[in-house]
mmCIF file of C-alpha atoms in Angstrom:
data_model
loop_
_atom_site.group_PDB
_atom_site.id
_atom_site.type_symbol
_atom_site.label_atom_id
_atom_site.label_comp_id
_atom_site.label_asym_id
_atom_site.label_seq_id
_atom_site.Cartn_x
_atom_site.Cartn_y
_atom_site.Cartn_z
ATOM 1 C CA THR A 1 139.133 65.556 109.373
ATOM 2 C CA VAL A 2 136.527 67.465 107.398
ATOM 3 C CA PRO A 3 132.752 67.222 107.114
ATOM 4 C CA PRO A 4 131.745 64.914 104.248
ATOM 5 C CA ASN A 5 129.417 67.382 102.520
ATOM 6 C CA ASN A 6 132.054 69.172 100.461
ATOM 7 C CA LEU A 7 131.075 68.118 96.942
ATOM 8 C CA PRO A 8 130.102 71.679 95.895
ATOM 9 C CA PHE A 9 133.695 72.769 96.576
ATOM 10 C CA LEU A 10 135.034 69.837 94.559
ATOM 11 C CA PHE A 11 132.876 70.588 91.520
ATOM 12 C CA ALA A 12 133.509 74.336 91.837
ATOM 13 C CA ALA A 13 137.282 73.796 91.672
ATOM 14 C CA PHE A 14 137.033 71.649 88.535
ATOM 15 C CA ALA A 15 134.488 73.967 86.893
ATOM 16 C CA VAL A 16 136.584 77.083 87.521
ATOM 17 C CA ALA A 17 139.811 75.464 86.296
ATOM 18 C CA TRP A 18 138.354 74.101 83.068
ATOM 19 C CA ALA A 19 136.316 77.247 82.376
ATOM 20 C CA VAL A 20 139.438 79.428 82.676
ATOM 21 C CA PHE A 21 141.464 77.129 80.408
ATOM 22 C CA PHE A 22 138.664 77.019 77.828
ATOM 23 C CA ILE A 23 138.100 80.795 77.844
ATOM 24 C CA TYR A 24 141.854 81.488 77.590
ATOM 25 C CA ALA A 25 142.303 79.066 74.656
ATOM 26 C CA ALA A 26 139.182 80.371 72.876
ATOM 27 C CA TYR A 27 140.279 83.998 73.383
ATOM 28 C CA MET A 28 143.732 83.298 71.911
ATOM 29 C CA SER A 29 142.259 81.496 68.915
ATOM 30 C CA TRP A 30 139.702 84.275 68.282
ATOM 31 C CA ARG A 31 142.311 87.025 68.680
ATOM 32 C CA ARG A 32 144.756 85.324 66.312
ATOM 33 C CA GLN A 33 142.071 84.951 63.633
ATOM 34 C CA SER A 34 141.041 88.583 64.141
ATOM 35 C CA ILE A 35 144.643 89.793 63.809
ATOM 36 C CA GLN A 36 145.186 87.605 60.732
ATOM 37 C CA ARG A 37 142.184 89.347 59.129
ATOM 38 C CA ASP A 38 143.795 92.718 59.923
ATOM 39 C CA LEU A 39 147.084 91.430 58.541
ATOM 40 C CA ARG A 40 145.489 90.431 55.233
ATOM 41 C CA GLU A 41 143.793 93.842 54.968
ATOM 42 C CA LEU A 42 147.030 95.657 55.729
ATOM 43 C CA GLN A 43 148.952 93.578 53.195
ATOM 44 C CA SER A 44 146.370 94.238 50.470
ATOM 45 C CA THR A 45 146.414 97.976 51.303
ATOM 46 C CA VAL A 46 150.186 98.124 51.052
ATOM 47 C CA GLU A 47 150.172 96.185 47.777
ATOM 48 C CA LEU A 48 147.365 98.248 46.197
ATOM 49 C CA ASP A 49 148.847 101.599 47.218
ATOM 50 C CA GLU A 50 155.020 110.693 44.076
ATOM 51 C CA MET B 1 157.364 94.373 53.115
ATOM 52 C CA ALA B 2 160.558 92.694 51.975
ATOM 53 C CA ALA B 3 160.353 90.335 54.920
ATOM 54 C CA ILE B 4 156.870 89.260 53.856
ATOM 55 C CA ALA B 5 157.579 89.102 50.132
ATOM 56 C CA GLY B 6 160.720 87.104 50.891
ATOM 57 C CA ARG B 7 158.869 84.237 52.551
ATOM 58 C CA GLY B 8 159.646 81.096 50.602
ATOM 59 C CA PRO B 9 157.767 77.807 50.323
ATOM 60 C CA THR B 10 159.835 76.348 53.171
ATOM 61 C CA ASP B 11 158.509 78.957 55.589
ATOM 62 C CA SER B 12 154.857 78.374 54.643
ATOM 63 C CA THR B 13 155.352 74.587 54.815
ATOM 64 C CA LEU B 14 156.842 74.967 58.289
ATOM 65 C CA ARG B 15 153.863 77.068 59.378
ATOM 66 C CA VAL B 16 151.409 74.423 58.111
ATOM 67 C CA VAL B 17 153.340 71.696 59.957
ATOM 68 C CA ILE B 18 153.301 73.750 63.181
ATOM 69 C CA ARG B 19 149.567 74.484 62.793
ATOM 70 C CA ASP B 20 148.806 70.782 62.230
ATOM 71 C CA PHE B 21 150.995 69.822 65.194
ATOM 72 C CA ARG B 22 149.061 72.302 67.343
ATOM 73 C CA LEU B 23 145.773 70.678 66.291
ATOM 74 C CA TRP B 24 147.117 67.218 67.130
ATOM 75 C CA VAL B 25 148.189 68.469 70.560
ATOM 76 C CA LEU B 26 144.674 69.894 71.049
ATOM 77 C CA PHE B 27 143.038 66.550 70.143
ATOM 78 C CA ALA B 28 145.458 64.683 72.422
ATOM 79 C CA THR B 29 144.641 67.122 75.243
ATOM 80 C CA ALA B 30 140.888 66.567 74.807
ATOM 81 C CA ALA B 31 141.249 62.766 74.784
ATOM 82 C CA LEU B 32 143.591 62.701 77.786
ATOM 83 C CA THR B 33 141.303 65.063 79.714
ATOM 84 C CA ILE B 34 138.232 62.857 79.191
ATOM 85 C CA VAL B 35 140.138 59.804 80.471
ATOM 86 C CA ASP B 36 141.578 61.888 83.322
ATOM 87 C CA VAL B 37 138.124 62.998 84.519
ATOM 88 C CA TYR B 38 136.991 59.344 84.531
ATOM 89 C CA LEU B 39 140.068 58.312 86.540
ATOM 90 C CA ILE B 40 139.676 61.150 89.052
ATOM 91 C CA PHE B 41 135.940 60.759 89.720
ATOM 92 C CA VAL B 42 135.429 57.004 89.295
ATOM 93 C CA VAL B 43 138.708 55.082 89.601
ATOM 94 C CA ALA B 44 140.548 57.129 92.241
ATOM 95 C CA PRO B 45 139.796 55.941 95.787
ATOM 96 C CA THR B 46 138.120 58.298 98.224
ATOM 97 C CA ASP B 47 140.474 59.675 100.834
ATOM 98 C CA GLN B 48 139.820 58.265 104.300
ATOM 99 C CA VAL B 49 140.152 61.585 106.118
ATOM 100 C CA LEU B 50 139.288 64.300 103.611
ATOM 101 C CA GLY B 51 136.604 62.531 101.640
ATOM 102 C CA HIS B 52 135.794 63.562 98.085
ATOM 103 C CA ILE B 53 137.290 67.046 98.346
ATOM 104 C CA GLN B 54 140.733 65.404 98.145
ATOM 105 C CA ARG B 55 140.096 64.807 94.406
ATOM 106 C CA ILE B 56 141.003 68.473 93.823
ATOM 107 C CA PHE B 57 144.535 67.203 94.503
ATOM 108 C CA TYR B 58 144.628 65.617 91.006
ATOM 109 C CA ILE B 59 144.346 69.004 89.292
ATOM 110 C CA HIS B 60 145.815 71.285 91.984
ATOM 111 C CA VAL B 61 149.232 69.577 92.031
ATOM 112 C CA PRO B 62 149.704 69.234 88.222
ATOM 113 C CA ILE B 63 148.598 72.852 87.696
ATOM 114 C CA SER B 64 151.134 74.019 90.297
ATOM 115 C CA ILE B 65 153.966 71.950 88.788
ATOM 116 C CA LEU B 66 153.211 73.222 85.275
ATOM 117 C CA SER B 67 153.197 76.823 86.467
ATOM 118 C CA PHE B 68 156.775 76.150 87.642
ATOM 119 C CA LEU B 69 157.554 74.709 84.195
ATOM 120 C CA GLY B 70 156.151 77.834 82.539
ATOM 121 C CA PHE B 71 158.383 80.086 84.623
ATOM 122 C CA LEU B 72 161.398 77.832 83.967
ATOM 123 C CA VAL B 73 160.809 78.115 80.199
ATOM 124 C CA CYS B 74 160.388 81.890 80.626
ATOM 125 C CA ALA B 75 163.701 82.188 82.513
ATOM 126 C CA VAL B 76 165.637 80.004 80.032
ATOM 127 C CA ALA B 77 164.173 81.858 77.035
ATOM 128 C CA GLY B 78 164.953 85.154 78.803
ATOM 129 C CA VAL B 79 168.622 84.135 79.077
ATOM 130 C CA GLY B 80 168.515 83.136 75.397
ATOM 131 C CA TYR B 81 167.072 86.527 74.464
ATOM 132 C CA LEU B 82 169.657 88.491 76.457
ATOM 133 C CA ILE B 83 172.509 86.502 74.844
ATOM 134 C CA ARG B 84 171.235 86.143 71.254
ATOM 135 C CA ARG B 85 168.656 88.975 71.015
ATOM 136 C CA GLY B 86 166.580 86.661 68.829
ATOM 137 C CA GLU B 87 162.885 87.380 68.330
ATOM 138 C CA ILE B 88 161.870 83.744 68.869
ATOM 139 C CA TRP B 89 163.454 83.688 72.351
ATOM 140 C CA ASP B 90 161.387 86.695 73.348
ATOM 141 C CA ARG B 91 158.189 85.191 71.924
ATOM 142 C CA VAL B 92 158.683 81.946 73.850
ATOM 143 C CA ALA B 93 159.559 83.812 77.081
ATOM 144 C CA HIS B 94 156.470 86.030 76.774
ATOM 145 C CA ALA B 95 154.163 83.094 75.970
ATOM 146 C CA ALA B 96 155.570 80.931 78.784
ATOM 147 C CA ALA B 97 155.169 83.748 81.327
ATOM 148 C CA GLU B 98 151.558 84.374 80.329
ATOM 149 C CA VAL B 99 150.621 80.675 80.361
ATOM 150 C CA GLY B 100 152.517 80.321 83.662
ATOM 151 C CA VAL B 101 150.457 83.148 85.171
ATOM 152 C CA VAL B 102 147.225 81.417 84.086
ATOM 153 C CA PHE B 103 148.413 78.173 85.702
ATOM 154 C CA VAL B 104 149.634 79.749 88.955
ATOM 155 C CA THR B 105 146.374 81.729 89.211
ATOM 156 C CA LEU B 106 144.438 78.469 88.971
ATOM 157 C CA ALA B 107 146.796 76.823 91.471
ATOM 158 C CA LEU B 108 145.877 79.589 93.934
ATOM 159 C CA VAL B 109 142.150 79.414 93.116
ATOM 160 C CA THR B 110 141.893 75.610 93.399
ATOM 161 C CA GLY B 111 143.958 75.785 96.592
ATOM 162 C CA VAL B 112 141.637 78.389 98.080
ATOM 163 C CA ILE B 113 138.554 76.298 97.200
ATOM 164 C CA TRP B 114 140.211 73.245 98.776
ATOM 165 C CA ALA B 115 141.272 75.197 101.889
ATOM 166 C CA ARG B 116 137.779 76.405 102.805
ATOM 167 C CA PRO B 117 136.268 73.025 103.797
ATOM 168 C CA VAL B 118 139.588 71.597 105.067
ATOM 169 C CA TRP B 119 141.143 74.480 107.009
ATOM 170 C CA GLY B 120 137.931 76.403 107.639
ATOM 171 C CA VAL B 121 139.314 79.550 105.977
ATOM 172 C CA TRP B 122 139.641 80.672 102.361
ATOM 173 C CA TRP B 123 143.122 82.092 102.887
ATOM 174 C CA THR B 124 145.825 82.058 105.530
ATOM 175 C CA TRP B 125 149.222 83.759 105.411
ATOM 176 C CA GLU B 126 151.218 80.562 105.746
ATOM 177 C CA PRO B 127 154.536 80.074 103.867
ATOM 178 C CA ARG B 128 153.382 78.014 100.853
ATOM 179 C CA LEU B 129 150.415 80.264 100.076
ATOM 180 C CA THR B 130 152.351 83.478 100.659
ATOM 181 C CA THR B 131 155.347 82.510 98.501
ATOM 182 C CA THR B 132 152.982 81.343 95.737
ATOM 183 C CA LEU B 133 151.157 84.682 95.846
ATOM 184 C CA ILE B 134 154.552 86.438 95.579
ATOM 185 C CA LEU B 135 155.332 84.254 92.531
ATOM 186 C CA TRP B 136 152.025 85.340 90.965
ATOM 187 C CA LEU B 137 152.815 89.014 91.642
ATOM 188 C CA ILE B 138 156.325 88.704 90.128
ATOM 189 C CA TYR B 139 155.063 87.343 86.820
ATOM 190 C CA VAL B 140 152.081 89.707 86.652
ATOM 191 C CA ALA B 141 154.715 92.456 87.032
ATOM 192 C CA TYR B 142 156.658 90.768 84.190
ATOM 193 C CA LEU B 143 153.623 91.091 81.894
ATOM 194 C CA MET B 144 152.994 94.698 82.984
ATOM 195 C CA ILE B 145 156.629 95.665 82.289
ATOM 196 C CA ARG B 146 156.269 94.324 78.748
ATOM 197 C CA HIS B 147 153.108 96.359 78.262
ATOM 198 C CA TYR B 148 154.149 99.668 79.833
ATOM 199 C CA ALA B 149 157.866 99.929 78.958
ATOM 200 C CA PRO B 150 158.737 103.098 76.977
ATOM 201 C CA THR B 151 159.907 101.079 73.953
ATOM 202 C CA PRO B 152 159.353 97.437 72.908
ATOM 203 C CA GLN B 153 163.120 96.804 73.060
ATOM 204 C CA GLN B 154 163.296 98.027 76.665
ATOM 205 C CA GLY B 155 160.213 95.984 77.542
ATOM 206 C CA ARG B 156 161.820 92.827 76.172
ATOM 207 C CA ALA B 157 165.148 93.342 77.938
ATOM 208 C CA TRP B 158 163.696 94.447 81.291
ATOM 209 C CA SER B 159 161.105 91.677 81.376
ATOM 210 C CA ALA B 160 163.779 89.076 80.518
ATOM 211 C CA VAL B 161 165.722 90.189 83.609
ATOM 212 C CA VAL B 162 162.568 90.036 85.776
ATOM 213 C CA GLY B 163 161.740 86.577 84.379
ATOM 214 C CA ILE B 164 165.210 85.273 85.276
ATOM 215 C CA ILE B 165 165.364 86.810 88.772
ATOM 216 C CA GLY B 166 161.712 85.942 89.477
ATOM 217 C CA PHE B 167 162.416 82.253 88.931
ATOM 218 C CA VAL B 168 164.373 82.272 92.219
ATOM 219 C CA ASP B 169 160.971 82.180 93.958
ATOM 220 C CA VAL B 170 160.061 78.799 92.405
ATOM 221 C CA PRO B 171 162.391 76.659 94.596
ATOM 222 C CA ILE B 172 161.397 78.840 97.569
ATOM 223 C CA VAL B 173 157.734 77.896 96.942
ATOM 224 C CA TYR B 174 158.647 74.198 96.654
ATOM 225 C CA TYR B 175 160.770 74.074 99.832
ATOM 226 C CA SER B 176 158.640 76.511 101.868
ATOM 227 C CA VAL B 177 156.778 73.680 103.629
ATOM 228 C CA GLN B 178 160.096 72.407 104.991
ATOM 229 C CA TRP B 179 161.897 75.667 105.689
ATOM 230 C CA TRP B 180 159.079 77.236 107.713
ATOM 231 C CA ARG B 181 156.236 76.020 109.906
ATOM 232 C CA SER B 182 153.388 75.344 107.485
ATOM 233 C CA ILE B 183 149.897 73.865 107.586
ATOM 234 C CA HIS B 184 150.140 73.017 103.884
ATOM 235 C CA PRO B 185 150.749 69.291 103.199
ATOM 236 C CA VAL B 186 154.361 68.322 102.467
ATOM 237 C CA GLN B 187 155.573 67.455 98.962
ATOM 238 C CA VAL B 188 154.131 64.342 97.314
ATOM 239 C CA ILE B 189 156.170 64.720 94.126
ATOM 240 C CA GLY B 190 159.701 65.880 93.357
ATOM 241 C CA PRO B 191 163.084 65.469 95.082
ATOM 242 C CA GLU B 192 161.771 65.982 98.639
ATOM 243 C CA ALA B 193 158.764 63.646 98.392
ATOM 244 C CA ALA B 194 158.788 60.476 100.509
ATOM 245 C CA ASP B 195 158.662 57.173 98.605
ATOM 246 C CA ASP B 196 155.372 56.207 100.242
ATOM 247 C CA ALA B 197 153.853 59.696 100.194
ATOM 248 C CA LEU B 198 150.937 58.409 98.117
ATOM 249 C CA GLU B 199 149.036 55.188 97.677
ATOM 250 C CA PRO B 200 150.229 53.577 94.384
ATOM 251 C CA ILE B 201 146.840 53.987 92.661
ATOM 252 C CA MET B 202 146.736 57.656 93.686
ATOM 253 C CA ALA B 203 150.306 58.200 92.460
ATOM 254 C CA ARG B 204 149.496 56.625 89.075
ATOM 255 C CA ILE B 205 146.397 58.796 88.599
ATOM 256 C CA LEU B 206 148.402 61.860 89.640
ATOM 257 C CA ILE B 207 151.030 61.057 86.976
ATOM 258 C CA PHE B 208 148.284 60.599 84.355
ATOM 259 C CA SER B 209 146.748 63.953 85.352
ATOM 260 C CA LEU B 210 150.180 65.535 85.041
ATOM 261 C CA VAL B 211 150.546 64.159 81.485
ATOM 262 C CA ALA B 212 147.057 65.421 80.526
ATOM 263 C CA MET B 213 147.822 68.862 81.957
ATOM 264 C CA LEU B 214 151.218 68.859 80.219
ATOM 265 C CA ALA B 215 149.443 68.357 76.878
ATOM 266 C CA LEU B 216 147.149 71.295 77.706
ATOM 267 C CA PHE B 217 150.151 73.404 78.744
ATOM 268 C CA ALA B 218 151.930 72.570 75.454
ATOM 269 C CA TYR B 219 148.832 73.486 73.425
ATOM 270 C CA LEU B 220 148.355 76.831 75.198
ATOM 271 C CA LEU B 221 152.069 77.642 74.845
ATOM 272 C CA LEU B 222 152.097 76.844 71.101
ATOM 273 C CA GLU B 223 148.903 78.856 70.590
ATOM 274 C CA ARG B 224 150.336 81.862 72.467
ATOM 275 C CA VAL B 225 153.634 81.756 70.542
ATOM 276 C CA ALA B 226 151.642 81.677 67.275
ATOM 277 C CA LEU B 227 149.519 84.621 68.446
ATOM 278 C CA ARG B 228 152.650 86.624 69.322
ATOM 279 C CA GLY B 229 154.052 85.870 65.858
ATOM 280 C CA THR B 230 150.884 87.221 64.229
ATOM 281 C CA GLU B 231 150.914 90.315 66.463
ATOM 282 C CA ASP B 232 154.547 90.964 65.502
ATOM 283 C CA ALA B 233 153.765 90.639 61.777
ATOM 284 C CA VAL B 234 150.999 93.253 62.063
ATOM 285 C CA SER B 235 153.189 95.662 64.031
ATOM 286 C CA VAL B 236 155.963 95.339 61.385
ATOM 287 C CA ILE B 237 153.532 96.271 58.593
ATOM 288 C CA ARG B 238 152.059 99.138 60.648
ATOM 289 C CA ARG B 239 155.571 100.504 61.283
ATOM 290 C CA GLN B 240 156.377 100.295 57.574
ATOM 291 C CA GLY B 241 153.111 102.059 56.766
ATOM 292 C CA THR B 242 154.159 104.849 59.126
ATOM 293 C CA TYR B 243 157.778 105.320 58.046
ATOM 294 C CA ASP B 244 157.942 104.335 54.349
#
């Protein structure tokens, strides 16, 4: 049996879980776009340039 | 460069299909999550003994199960890599291990937050918690081996072995509440769960939460595999720039 006033723990658990998932997904998306920019630059460098 | 110049229309079409599929999985995840939150906070009955804190159960259990799934995918892909030495096997193993670590970390965190009001302590060295922490350490080591190995080839091979051997801890985590004296609740899902372990409405909401989390797991896995593919493409070009 637990005391009934445990709502802060409940909301904290949900907030932490969804915040971590959101940050992880956003980081992956941002990093992939950033790397794709690098990739395009590298490809153009190799093509433009004994 | 030949590998890039040689990409045909089929390859680019496949990439567009995969990207679109990933977006659909993301939309499905968002929709399922909104419904899931409604079910958990409004439809699910309040536990007679624990009160509202028991609602953590609806994310804690699916997150734990999906961390097991991540490590299973990692182990299977690791076997595939050691047999076939294919790049895609390694990408999937790496992505599954990383997503699995995120999920098992959250399983520990949500468990700790649940334990404080229920057990009166944030952490106790009981079998389920201890074996789960060991599982977390194994797969963090997996990611570190990939990062710090002398060569990428060694990192892939060594981490595949760790991913396969490390999976042995997953059934140990599942059965720990039966094999040793534990204060953690017994299984409510899986082969060892009793038929009446949960009220029917609670079981149905748990299954729905599991489906919603599975969609999220699939999205994160697809996104991580795509990111690894992009990272590999850059490293190939950088190597060619160095050695051509």
